[in-house]
Amino acid sequence: MAQNDDVKVLKFALMIAAIVSLVYGLCYLLIPSTLVKLSGGNLVEASWLRWSGGVIIAWAIGALMVYSNPEKQNIFVTYLALAHLLSGLGLLYSWIMQEYSGATWFIAIPTCLILILSALLFWGRNKAKGIL
């Protein structure tokens, strides 16, 4: 029973990661220019953002695959937690260094969300060590 409760945290984190990644991935893949316009930021070539949409969607698919069967998936969970941590730190750096030209809330929300999600993935990974 305790092991089942430990896996619940990991599964919750994986589901949130999948949802967030799918939303951002689809936006970057299908409507990158619209997303930049909504933020109020400087326009950039769509291809610079579009390719990353596919990568982010792959994160979502991987998270859903691991969600359905998390046993022995430590490498992917660690990778996903690190990917979110590094992405969040990159956004935070851009925000602090004022490299971002759009509305503040458009960088603040994903920065906080991704860093919190990274912490949640690391916590879930630590709690589910028994099956990973």
mmCIF file of N, CA, C and O in Angstrom, residues 8-48:
data_model
loop_
_atom_site.group_PDB
_atom_site.id
_atom_site.type_symbol
_atom_site.label_atom_id
_atom_site.label_comp_id
_atom_site.label_asym_id
_atom_site.label_seq_id
_atom_site.Cartn_x
_atom_site.Cartn_y
_atom_site.Cartn_z
ATOM 1 N N LYS A 8 1.866 7.262 -6.646
ATOM 2 C CA LYS A 8 0.837 8.262 -6.969
ATOM 3 C C LYS A 8 1.450 9.641 -7.211
ATOM 4 O O LYS A 8 1.020 10.358 -8.108
ATOM 5 N N VAL A 9 2.432 10.019 -6.412
ATOM 6 C CA VAL A 9 3.091 11.320 -6.587
ATOM 7 C C VAL A 9 3.781 11.365 -7.947
ATOM 8 O O VAL A 9 3.655 12.338 -8.687
ATOM 9 N N LEU A 10 4.491 10.301 -8.283
ATOM 10 C CA LEU A 10 5.174 10.232 -9.566
ATOM 11 C C LEU A 10 4.170 10.281 -10.718
ATOM 12 O O LEU A 10 4.351 11.027 -11.683
ATOM 13 N N LYS A 11 3.098 9.528 -10.616
ATOM 14 C CA LYS A 11 2.094 9.503 -11.685
ATOM 15 C C LYS A 11 1.407 10.866 -11.832
ATOM 16 O O LYS A 11 1.138 11.302 -12.950
ATOM 17 N N PHE A 12 1.154 11.529 -10.721
ATOM 18 C CA PHE A 12 0.572 12.869 -10.778
ATOM 19 C C PHE A 12 1.518 13.816 -11.514
ATOM 20 O O PHE A 12 1.102 14.558 -12.404
ATOM 21 N N ALA A 13 2.800 13.772 -11.155
ATOM 22 C CA ALA A 13 3.796 14.635 -11.792
ATOM 23 C C ALA A 13 3.908 14.330 -13.278
ATOM 24 O O ALA A 13 3.999 15.250 -14.108
ATOM 25 N N LEU A 14 3.881 13.059 -13.642
ATOM 26 C CA LEU A 14 3.970 12.683 -15.052
ATOM 27 C C LEU A 14 2.749 13.158 -15.838
ATOM 28 O O LEU A 14 2.881 13.610 -16.980
ATOM 29 N N MET A 15 1.572 13.071 -15.246
ATOM 30 C CA MET A 15 0.359 13.514 -15.937
ATOM 31 C C MET A 15 0.381 15.033 -16.142
ATOM 32 O O MET A 15 0.049 15.523 -17.226
ATOM 33 N N ILE A 16 0.780 15.776 -15.124
ATOM 34 C CA ILE A 16 0.875 17.236 -15.259
ATOM 35 C C ILE A 16 1.926 17.592 -16.318
ATOM 36 O O ILE A 16 1.710 18.466 -17.154
ATOM 37 N N ALA A 17 3.068 16.888 -16.291
ATOM 38 C CA ALA A 17 4.113 17.132 -17.287
ATOM 39 C C ALA A 17 3.595 16.857 -18.690
ATOM 40 O O ALA A 17 3.875 17.615 -19.627
ATOM 41 N N ALA A 18 2.832 15.800 -18.844
ATOM 42 C CA ALA A 18 2.283 15.456 -20.157
ATOM 43 C C ALA A 18 1.323 16.527 -20.649
ATOM 44 O O ALA A 18 1.385 16.949 -21.815
ATOM 45 N N ILE A 19 0.453 16.992 -19.788
ATOM 46 C CA ILE A 19 -0.535 18.004 -20.179
ATOM 47 C C ILE A 19 0.148 19.317 -20.551
ATOM 48 O O ILE A 19 -0.120 19.892 -21.606
ATOM 49 N N VAL A 20 1.039 19.783 -19.673
ATOM 50 C CA VAL A 20 1.746 21.043 -19.935
ATOM 51 C C VAL A 20 2.570 20.938 -21.212
ATOM 52 O O VAL A 20 2.542 21.834 -22.071
ATOM 53 N N SER A 21 3.284 19.839 -21.377
ATOM 54 C CA SER A 21 4.121 19.660 -22.566
ATOM 55 C C SER A 21 3.284 19.563 -23.829
ATOM 56 O O SER A 21 3.668 20.106 -24.875
ATOM 57 N N LEU A 22 2.163 18.891 -23.752
ATOM 58 C CA LEU A 22 1.305 18.767 -24.929
ATOM 59 C C LEU A 22 0.746 20.125 -25.349
ATOM 60 O O LEU A 22 0.765 20.470 -26.536
ATOM 61 N N VAL A 23 0.306 20.927 -24.392
ATOM 62 C CA VAL A 23 -0.245 22.248 -24.707
ATOM 63 C C VAL A 23 0.833 23.137 -25.330
ATOM 64 O O VAL A 23 0.633 23.711 -26.402
ATOM 65 N N TYR A 24 1.978 23.251 -24.666
ATOM 66 C CA TYR A 24 3.051 24.092 -25.202
ATOM 67 C C TYR A 24 3.588 23.531 -26.512
ATOM 68 O O TYR A 24 3.869 24.276 -27.458
ATOM 69 N N GLY A 25 3.751 22.228 -26.592
ATOM 70 C CA GLY A 25 4.267 21.617 -27.808
ATOM 71 C C GLY A 25 3.369 21.861 -29.014
ATOM 72 O O GLY A 25 3.848 22.211 -30.098
ATOM 73 N N LEU A 26 2.074 21.681 -28.823
ATOM 74 C CA LEU A 26 1.142 21.926 -29.929
ATOM 75 C C LEU A 26 1.155 23.388 -30.358
ATOM 76 O O LEU A 26 1.110 23.694 -31.552
ATOM 77 N N CYS A 27 1.217 24.284 -29.384
ATOM 78 C CA CYS A 27 1.272 25.715 -29.713
ATOM 79 C C CYS A 27 2.530 26.056 -30.502
ATOM 80 O O CYS A 27 2.465 26.763 -31.512
ATOM 81 N N TYR A 28 3.678 25.556 -30.057
ATOM 82 C CA TYR A 28 4.923 25.851 -30.762
ATOM 83 C C TYR A 28 4.980 25.173 -32.124
ATOM 84 O O TYR A 28 5.562 25.713 -33.060
ATOM 85 N N LEU A 29 4.381 24.003 -32.259
ATOM 86 C CA LEU A 29 4.403 23.301 -33.534
ATOM 87 C C LEU A 29 3.431 23.906 -34.545
ATOM 88 O O LEU A 29 3.766 24.074 -35.711
ATOM 89 N N LEU A 30 2.225 24.245 -34.081
ATOM 90 C CA LEU A 30 1.173 24.648 -35.006
ATOM 91 C C LEU A 30 1.000 26.160 -35.157
ATOM 92 O O LEU A 30 0.652 26.627 -36.242
ATOM 93 N N ILE A 31 1.191 26.923 -34.078
ATOM 94 C CA ILE A 31 0.915 28.371 -34.137
ATOM 95 C C ILE A 31 2.010 29.200 -33.451
ATOM 96 O O ILE A 31 1.718 30.064 -32.625
ATOM 97 N N PRO A 32 3.275 28.984 -33.797
ATOM 98 C CA PRO A 32 4.337 29.710 -33.092
ATOM 99 C C PRO A 32 4.261 31.228 -33.261
ATOM 100 O O PRO A 32 4.486 31.963 -32.295
ATOM 101 N N SER A 33 3.945 31.698 -34.452
ATOM 102 C CA SER A 33 3.873 33.153 -34.676
ATOM 103 C C SER A 33 2.740 33.781 -33.875
ATOM 104 O O SER A 33 2.891 34.864 -33.308
ATOM 105 N N THR A 34 1.621 33.088 -33.814
ATOM 106 C CA THR A 34 0.480 33.572 -33.036
ATOM 107 C C THR A 34 0.841 33.644 -31.554
ATOM 108 O O THR A 34 0.489 34.604 -30.871
ATOM 109 N N LEU A 35 1.563 32.652 -31.084
ATOM 110 C CA LEU A 35 1.987 32.627 -29.683
ATOM 111 C C LEU A 35 2.886 33.816 -29.365
ATOM 112 O O LEU A 35 2.716 34.474 -28.336
ATOM 113 N N VAL A 36 3.816 34.117 -30.256
ATOM 114 C CA VAL A 36 4.713 35.270 -30.055
ATOM 115 C C VAL A 36 3.910 36.568 -30.086
ATOM 116 O O VAL A 36 4.122 37.455 -29.255
ATOM 117 N N LYS A 37 2.976 36.680 -31.013
ATOM 118 C CA LYS A 37 2.140 37.893 -31.090
ATOM 119 C C LYS A 37 1.315 38.066 -29.822
ATOM 120 O O LYS A 37 1.170 39.180 -29.311
ATOM 121 N N LEU A 38 0.764 36.971 -29.298
ATOM 122 C CA LEU A 38 -0.020 37.039 -28.052
ATOM 123 C C LEU A 38 0.825 37.536 -26.882
ATOM 124 O O LEU A 38 0.330 38.239 -26.003
ATOM 125 N N SER A 39 2.105 37.167 -26.878
ATOM 126 C CA SER A 39 2.979 37.568 -25.773
ATOM 127 C C SER A 39 3.380 39.032 -25.860
ATOM 128 O O SER A 39 3.811 39.613 -24.878
ATOM 129 N N GLY A 40 3.270 39.601 -27.062
ATOM 130 C CA GLY A 40 3.714 40.976 -27.244
ATOM 131 C C GLY A 40 5.207 41.073 -27.471
ATOM 132 O O GLY A 40 5.780 42.156 -27.444
ATOM 133 N N GLY A 41 5.856 39.947 -27.685
ATOM 134 C CA GLY A 41 7.302 39.928 -27.879
ATOM 135 C C GLY A 41 7.700 40.250 -29.299
ATOM 136 O O GLY A 41 6.862 40.377 -30.187
ATOM 137 N N ASN A 42 8.994 40.403 -29.501
ATOM 138 C CA ASN A 42 9.528 40.648 -30.835
ATOM 139 C C ASN A 42 9.293 39.420 -31.708
ATOM 140 O O ASN A 42 9.515 38.292 -31.266
ATOM 141 N N LEU A 43 8.878 39.641 -32.947
ATOM 142 C CA LEU A 43 8.628 38.529 -33.856
ATOM 143 C C LEU A 43 9.919 37.803 -34.192
ATOM 144 O O LEU A 43 10.989 38.405 -34.256
ATOM 145 N N VAL A 44 9.800 36.517 -34.396
ATOM 146 C CA VAL A 44 10.938 35.665 -34.723
ATOM 147 C C VAL A 44 10.461 34.701 -35.808
ATOM 148 O O VAL A 44 9.261 34.451 -35.939
ATOM 149 N N GLU A 45 11.391 34.188 -36.585
ATOM 150 C CA GLU A 45 11.029 33.209 -37.607
ATOM 151 C C GLU A 45 10.331 32.022 -36.943
ATOM 152 O O GLU A 45 10.816 31.485 -35.945
ATOM 153 N N ALA A 46 9.207 31.609 -37.514
ATOM 154 C CA ALA A 46 8.417 30.520 -36.940
ATOM 155 C C ALA A 46 9.219 29.224 -36.817
ATOM 156 O O ALA A 46 9.028 28.459 -35.866
ATOM 157 N N SER A 47 10.132 28.993 -37.750
ATOM 158 C CA SER A 47 10.899 27.744 -37.714
ATOM 159 C C SER A 47 11.771 27.624 -36.469
ATOM 160 O O SER A 47 12.073 26.523 -36.024
ATOM 161 N N TRP A 48 12.187 28.770 -35.915
ATOM 162 C CA TRP A 48 13.001 28.735 -34.699
ATOM 163 C C TRP A 48 12.217 28.193 -33.514
ATOM 164 O O TRP A 48 12.796 27.691 -32.548
#
